[in-house]
Amino acid sequence: MVNGIDKKALFRLKAEPYLKPISDLGVGFYNLDENTAKIEFQLYNTKGPLLISENNIDASAYFESANGSASDVIDLEVLDGLNGIVGITLDKEFLQASTSTKVTGQVYIGVNNVDNDPKNNEVAVFREFTFEVADALINKISSFTKIEYIRMFDQLKARILQRVNDIEQAIANGDDYVAEMKTVKEQGINQINQTVTEGKAYIDSIIAQAQTNINDTATSAIGDVKIAKDNAISTMNDKVEESVSNVENVSNDAVVHVDEKLNEFNQAITDNEFVKPEGLNDKLSSLTWQKYKLTQDDGKPTFYTAVDPVTLPPGQYQISYMKNNPFNNSGSAMYNVEILQGIDNTKQIFAVVSYSGQVFIKNIHKGSDLGWKELTKTQTDTGWIPFNLINGALSNTAYKGFTGNGFDCAYKTITNGSIITKKLRINGSNLTPGQVIAQLPVNFAKNTQVYPVSVPGSNESAYIVIRPNGEVRFNLSNSDDSWNEERYAYAELTWHD
């Protein structure tokens, strides 16, 4: 159904020759279900789910009710050929004919014999199963109740007709209502006119009183402003006289100070205490400060092109097309270089490749060039890449490990320089010994890897085999008939390629 209201039931059928009791699916449908009563079957054998398609098999089913009703032989639809899942939608007429009974069904699989050779005929009959068909509750409403509903509808209809008749009579008497509305209108107009007259008189009295208050307030405010003005002028005059006196005192003091400094300057010239131009270099040389220039005046490194840094003095440089560079090529990259030089003919040269940030060092000891060495290492991590289990194996999202912090099936690669680390997480159920449960990228494991895995709640010894072609296979070391496919395997594996 496109609306998603299907009532699906999934049942696993195993192809085996052993006689077993009829299995009850434990499900039930109703006789009013239409195109929603669906049953799906997963067909499998000891090797796992059957690989099927509509081109290589004919799948059908037959159903029979306990009351003798029977269906036709109905073709099954292949829903998931890789996991051996087929399905059927039960017919509405058959469900109604089987009301309140138990239905027995059976599935048949036959090989599609395209050349009609009897020797190639193969048919497998799977064991019987049962389910129930119940009567929908709505079918149990009594005829008395239905009559009561009809009577209630007739009473409602009579009341509505009476209300319509009342409304029509009220409309017929509309003239009286109009006369009454005119009387109310005239009374309202008289009341409004009286209210307007009284309101105008009240507003006029308020305006007169407000005008009187404004005049009194203006006279009082003018007097206050005049007094404030006179006080401000008097205060300002006092401040001006005080400021003029302060300026005259400061000016006199400044003149005296300048005269004293001029006298000191004249006396210094007389005593010849100023350095003459010819003695300036001697004065600078006698000062204790750093005299070697490591950078340009603006602090930036000195730029060179097509030069070997071994030939440069100590300092900071930016070199393009550096000769004898760490990569032994034309050196077209830009290098930021710092050169340290010690005694006894020793020198350390640090070079940073500007576009990649790689750092190299060259050590020269007593004149011997020891070559370039890289100081940086690049590490990459793909992060966990999730994947689904295949061939009927189920990813176990319910089990989260002994500590409650479990994981889903995933893999990742970590590269640290020349060291490559591979990690694999397995968490699944419905596993069959010898079954291929996952397909990883080719060469994820360059060599075949074998690791044990945990099987919680079981004494079985299990292990995982990862091959270079990406195939992941589940195996048991001490398999016996006690293995239960509903048990799950749980592990995180790590190796280095």
Tab-separated table of N, CA and C in Angstrom, residues 204-283:
chain	number	residue	atom	x	y	z
A	204	ASP	N	-15.474	74.462	28.099
A	204	ASP	CA	-15.219	75.901	28.137
A	204	ASP	C	-14.745	76.338	29.514
A	205	SER	N	-15.317	75.780	30.573
A	205	SER	CA	-14.888	76.148	31.935
A	205	SER	C	-13.467	75.663	32.207
A	206	ILE	N	-13.134	74.521	31.730
A	206	ILE	CA	-11.776	74.001	31.932
A	206	ILE	C	-10.756	74.876	31.214
A	207	ILE	N	-11.067	75.340	29.984
A	207	ILE	CA	-10.141	76.183	29.200
A	207	ILE	C	-9.894	77.499	29.925
A	208	ALA	N	-10.939	78.118	30.467
A	208	ALA	CA	-10.784	79.396	31.177
A	208	ALA	C	-9.883	79.239	32.390
A	209	GLN	N	-10.081	78.189	33.181
A	209	GLN	CA	-9.257	77.959	34.363
A	209	GLN	C	-7.795	77.702	33.981
A	210	ALA	N	-7.576	76.947	32.869
A	210	ALA	CA	-6.214	76.652	32.435
A	210	ALA	C	-5.494	77.914	32.005
A	211	GLN	N	-6.190	78.849	31.303
A	211	GLN	CA	-5.574	80.096	30.861
A	211	GLN	C	-5.108	80.928	32.056
A	212	THR	N	-5.949	80.968	33.112
A	212	THR	CA	-5.570	81.701	34.331
A	212	THR	C	-4.317	81.106	34.962
A	213	ASN	N	-4.235	79.779	35.040
A	213	ASN	CA	-3.073	79.111	35.651
A	213	ASN	C	-1.815	79.368	34.841
A	214	ILE	N	-1.923	79.375	33.493
A	214	ILE	CA	-0.752	79.598	32.641
A	214	ILE	C	-0.204	81.006	32.845
A	215	ASN	N	-1.075	82.002	32.920
A	215	ASN	CA	-0.623	83.378	33.119
A	215	ASN	C	0.118	83.534	34.428
A	216	ASP	N	-0.414	82.940	35.514
A	216	ASP	CA	0.254	83.028	36.816
A	216	ASP	C	1.618	82.360	36.778
A	217	THR	N	1.703	81.210	36.130
A	217	THR	CA	2.975	80.465	36.069
A	217	THR	C	4.009	81.221	35.255
A	218	ALA	N	3.605	81.866	34.140
A	218	ALA	CA	4.551	82.609	33.293
A	218	ALA	C	5.144	83.779	34.064
A	219	THR	N	4.320	84.528	34.816
A	219	THR	CA	4.826	85.670	35.593
A	219	THR	C	5.860	85.221	36.619
A	220	SER	N	5.578	84.105	37.312
A	220	SER	CA	6.510	83.584	38.319
A	220	SER	C	7.813	83.116	37.678
A	221	ALA	N	7.744	82.429	36.499
A	221	ALA	CA	8.931	81.911	35.838
A	221	ALA	C	9.841	83.032	35.354
A	222	ILE	N	9.249	84.150	34.835
A	222	ILE	CA	10.061	85.282	34.348
A	222	ILE	C	10.885	85.877	35.502
A	223	GLY	N	10.288	85.986	36.671
A	223	GLY	CA	11.018	86.508	37.824
A	223	GLY	C	12.168	85.600	38.219
A	224	ASP	N	11.946	84.284	38.240
A	224	ASP	CA	13.008	83.336	38.612
A	224	ASP	C	14.155	83.381	37.618
A	225	VAL	N	13.857	83.498	36.311
A	225	VAL	CA	14.898	83.532	35.285
A	225	VAL	C	15.770	84.769	35.437
A	226	LYS	N	15.186	85.941	35.731
A	226	LYS	CA	15.961	87.176	35.886
A	226	LYS	C	16.934	87.051	37.048
A	227	ILE	N	16.458	86.515	38.164
A	227	ILE	CA	17.339	86.338	39.323
A	227	ILE	C	18.501	85.409	38.987
A	228	ALA	N	18.239	84.261	38.287
A	228	ALA	CA	19.292	83.297	37.916
A	228	ALA	C	20.303	83.937	36.975
A	229	LYS	N	19.800	84.804	36.038
A	229	LYS	CA	20.703	85.470	35.086
A	229	LYS	C	21.676	86.389	35.818
A	230	ASP	N	21.171	87.198	36.750
A	230	ASP	CA	22.021	88.130	37.487
A	230	ASP	C	23.084	87.374	38.284
A	231	ASN	N	22.682	86.259	38.917
A	231	ASN	CA	23.651	85.469	39.699
A	231	ASN	C	24.727	84.880	38.798
A	232	ALA	N	24.352	84.385	37.576
A	232	ALA	CA	25.323	83.768	36.667
A	232	ALA	C	26.331	84.797	36.159
A	233	ILE	N	25.865	86.020	35.847
A	233	ILE	CA	26.774	87.063	35.351
A	233	ILE	C	27.789	87.433	36.425
A	234	SER	N	27.335	87.550	37.674
A	234	SER	CA	28.242	87.896	38.770
A	234	SER	C	29.305	86.818	38.962
A	235	THR	N	28.875	85.517	38.921
A	235	THR	CA	29.827	84.410	39.094
A	235	THR	C	30.831	84.370	37.954
A	236	MET	N	30.394	84.594	36.721
A	236	MET	CA	31.286	84.550	35.562
A	236	MET	C	32.346	85.648	35.640
A	237	ASN	N	31.961	86.837	36.066
A	237	ASN	CA	32.924	87.923	36.194
A	237	ASN	C	34.011	87.574	37.206
A	238	ASP	N	33.607	86.952	38.317
A	238	ASP	CA	34.600	86.555	39.328
A	238	ASP	C	35.574	85.522	38.752
A	239	LYS	N	35.065	84.552	37.960
A	239	LYS	CA	35.928	83.515	37.397
A	239	LYS	C	36.887	84.106	36.373
A	240	VAL	N	36.435	85.075	35.578
A	240	VAL	CA	37.305	85.699	34.569
A	240	VAL	C	38.479	86.406	35.237
A	241	GLU	N	38.206	87.194	36.285
A	241	GLU	CA	39.275	87.893	36.980
A	241	GLU	C	40.286	86.903	37.578
A	242	GLU	N	39.770	85.787	38.138
A	242	GLU	CA	40.664	84.773	38.723
A	242	GLU	C	41.521	84.107	37.661
A	243	SER	N	40.946	83.807	36.455
A	243	SER	CA	41.687	83.144	35.381
A	243	SER	C	42.767	84.048	34.821
A	244	VAL	N	42.456	85.323	34.656
A	244	VAL	CA	43.459	86.267	34.134
A	244	VAL	C	44.657	86.341	35.066
A	245	SER	N	44.404	86.347	36.365
A	245	SER	CA	45.500	86.390	37.338
A	245	SER	C	46.370	85.147	37.242
A	246	ASN	N	45.728	83.925	37.071
A	246	ASN	CA	46.492	82.676	36.968
A	246	ASN	C	47.345	82.658	35.711
A	247	VAL	N	46.790	83.161	34.589
A	247	VAL	CA	47.553	83.169	33.332
A	247	VAL	C	48.780	84.059	33.444
A	248	GLU	N	48.657	85.222	34.078
A	248	GLU	CA	49.790	86.128	34.235
A	248	GLU	C	50.887	85.490	35.071
A	249	ASN	N	50.491	84.744	36.134
A	249	ASN	CA	51.500	84.071	36.975
A	249	ASN	C	52.241	82.991	36.201
A	250	VAL	N	51.498	82.139	35.438
A	250	VAL	CA	52.126	81.056	34.660
A	250	VAL	C	53.042	81.641	33.601
A	251	SER	N	52.621	82.706	32.930
A	251	SER	CA	53.441	83.329	31.888
A	251	SER	C	54.763	83.832	32.457
A	252	ASN	N	54.718	84.469	33.596
A	252	ASN	CA	55.941	84.968	34.211
A	252	ASN	C	56.892	83.831	34.563
A	253	ASP	N	56.318	82.727	35.134
A	253	ASP	CA	57.149	81.561	35.472
A	253	ASP	C	57.773	80.952	34.229
A	254	ALA	N	57.053	80.874	33.095
A	254	ALA	CA	57.579	80.288	31.866
A	254	ALA	C	58.729	81.113	31.313
A	255	VAL	N	58.581	82.423	31.362
A	255	VAL	CA	59.644	83.287	30.856
A	255	VAL	C	60.931	83.081	31.648
A	256	VAL	N	60.793	82.997	32.969
A	256	VAL	CA	61.974	82.774	33.819
A	256	VAL	C	62.629	81.441	33.488
A	257	HIS	N	61.790	80.318	33.295
A	257	HIS	CA	62.326	78.982	32.996
A	257	HIS	C	63.061	78.967	31.661
A	258	VAL	N	62.486	79.607	30.649
A	258	VAL	CA	63.131	79.644	29.327
A	258	VAL	C	64.464	80.396	29.397
A	259	ASP	N	64.493	81.485	30.142
A	259	ASP	CA	65.742	82.240	30.266
A	259	ASP	C	66.835	81.388	30.912
A	260	GLU	N	66.452	80.623	31.931
A	260	GLU	CA	67.439	79.755	32.593
A	260	GLU	C	67.987	78.705	31.629
A	261	LYS	N	67.100	78.080	30.798
A	261	LYS	CA	67.533	77.039	29.861
A	261	LYS	C	68.424	77.615	28.772
A	262	LEU	N	68.152	78.849	28.317
A	262	LEU	CA	69.004	79.486	27.313
A	262	LEU	C	70.399	79.752	27.874
A	263	ASN	N	70.427	80.148	29.106
A	263	ASN	CA	71.733	80.367	29.736
A	263	ASN	C	72.521	79.057	29.828
A	264	GLU	N	71.810	77.916	30.220
A	264	GLU	CA	72.496	76.614	30.294
A	264	GLU	C	72.989	76.188	28.929
A	265	PHE	N	72.163	76.395	27.864
A	265	PHE	CA	72.564	76.016	26.507
A	265	PHE	C	73.796	76.788	26.048
A	266	ASN	N	73.808	78.091	26.294
A	266	ASN	CA	74.954	78.914	25.905
A	266	ASN	C	76.207	78.477	26.643
A	267	GLN	N	76.054	78.132	27.921
A	267	GLN	CA	77.219	77.708	28.681
A	267	GLN	C	77.739	76.374	28.159
A	268	ALA	N	76.817	75.420	27.723
A	268	ALA	CA	77.249	74.125	27.180
A	268	ALA	C	78.031	74.296	25.893
A	269	ILE	N	77.564	75.223	25.044
A	269	ILE	CA	78.304	75.473	23.799
A	269	ILE	C	79.692	76.012	24.136
A	270	THR	N	79.707	76.880	25.136
A	270	THR	CA	81.003	77.455	25.538
A	270	THR	C	81.949	76.364	26.021
A	271	ASP	N	81.390	75.386	26.807
A	271	ASP	CA	82.232	74.304	27.343
A	271	ASP	C	82.482	73.203	26.323
A	272	ASN	N	81.894	73.253	25.088
A	272	ASN	CA	82.114	72.272	24.011
A	272	ASN	C	81.702	70.863	24.438
A	273	GLU	N	80.493	70.721	25.079
A	273	GLU	CA	80.014	69.401	25.485
A	273	GLU	C	79.235	68.707	24.379
A	274	PHE	N	78.947	69.314	23.229
A	274	PHE	CA	78.233	68.664	22.131
A	274	PHE	C	79.213	67.846	21.293
A	275	VAL	N	78.767	66.668	20.733
A	275	VAL	CA	79.616	65.808	19.906
A	275	VAL	C	79.728	66.414	18.524
A	276	LYS	N	80.916	66.533	18.032
A	276	LYS	CA	81.141	67.021	16.686
A	276	LYS	C	80.915	65.901	15.692
A	277	PRO	N	80.582	66.173	14.417
A	277	PRO	CA	80.283	65.121	13.433
A	277	PRO	C	81.399	64.098	13.295
A	278	GLU	N	82.631	64.515	13.335
A	278	GLU	CA	83.719	63.572	13.132
A	278	GLU	C	83.877	62.600	14.303
A	279	GLY	N	83.314	62.914	15.478
A	279	GLY	CA	83.436	62.004	16.627
A	279	GLY	C	82.197	61.158	16.853
A	280	LEU	N	81.141	61.274	15.973
A	280	LEU	CA	79.884	60.534	16.160
A	280	LEU	C	80.076	59.032	16.049
A	281	ASN	N	80.860	58.544	15.045
A	281	ASN	CA	81.069	57.099	14.860
A	281	ASN	C	81.729	56.478	16.076
A	282	ASP	N	82.703	57.208	16.662
A	282	ASP	CA	83.353	56.681	17.867
A	282	ASP	C	82.367	56.548	19.022
A	283	LYS	N	81.457	57.527	19.146
A	283	LYS	CA	80.450	57.449	20.206
A	283	LYS	C	79.522	56.259	20.019
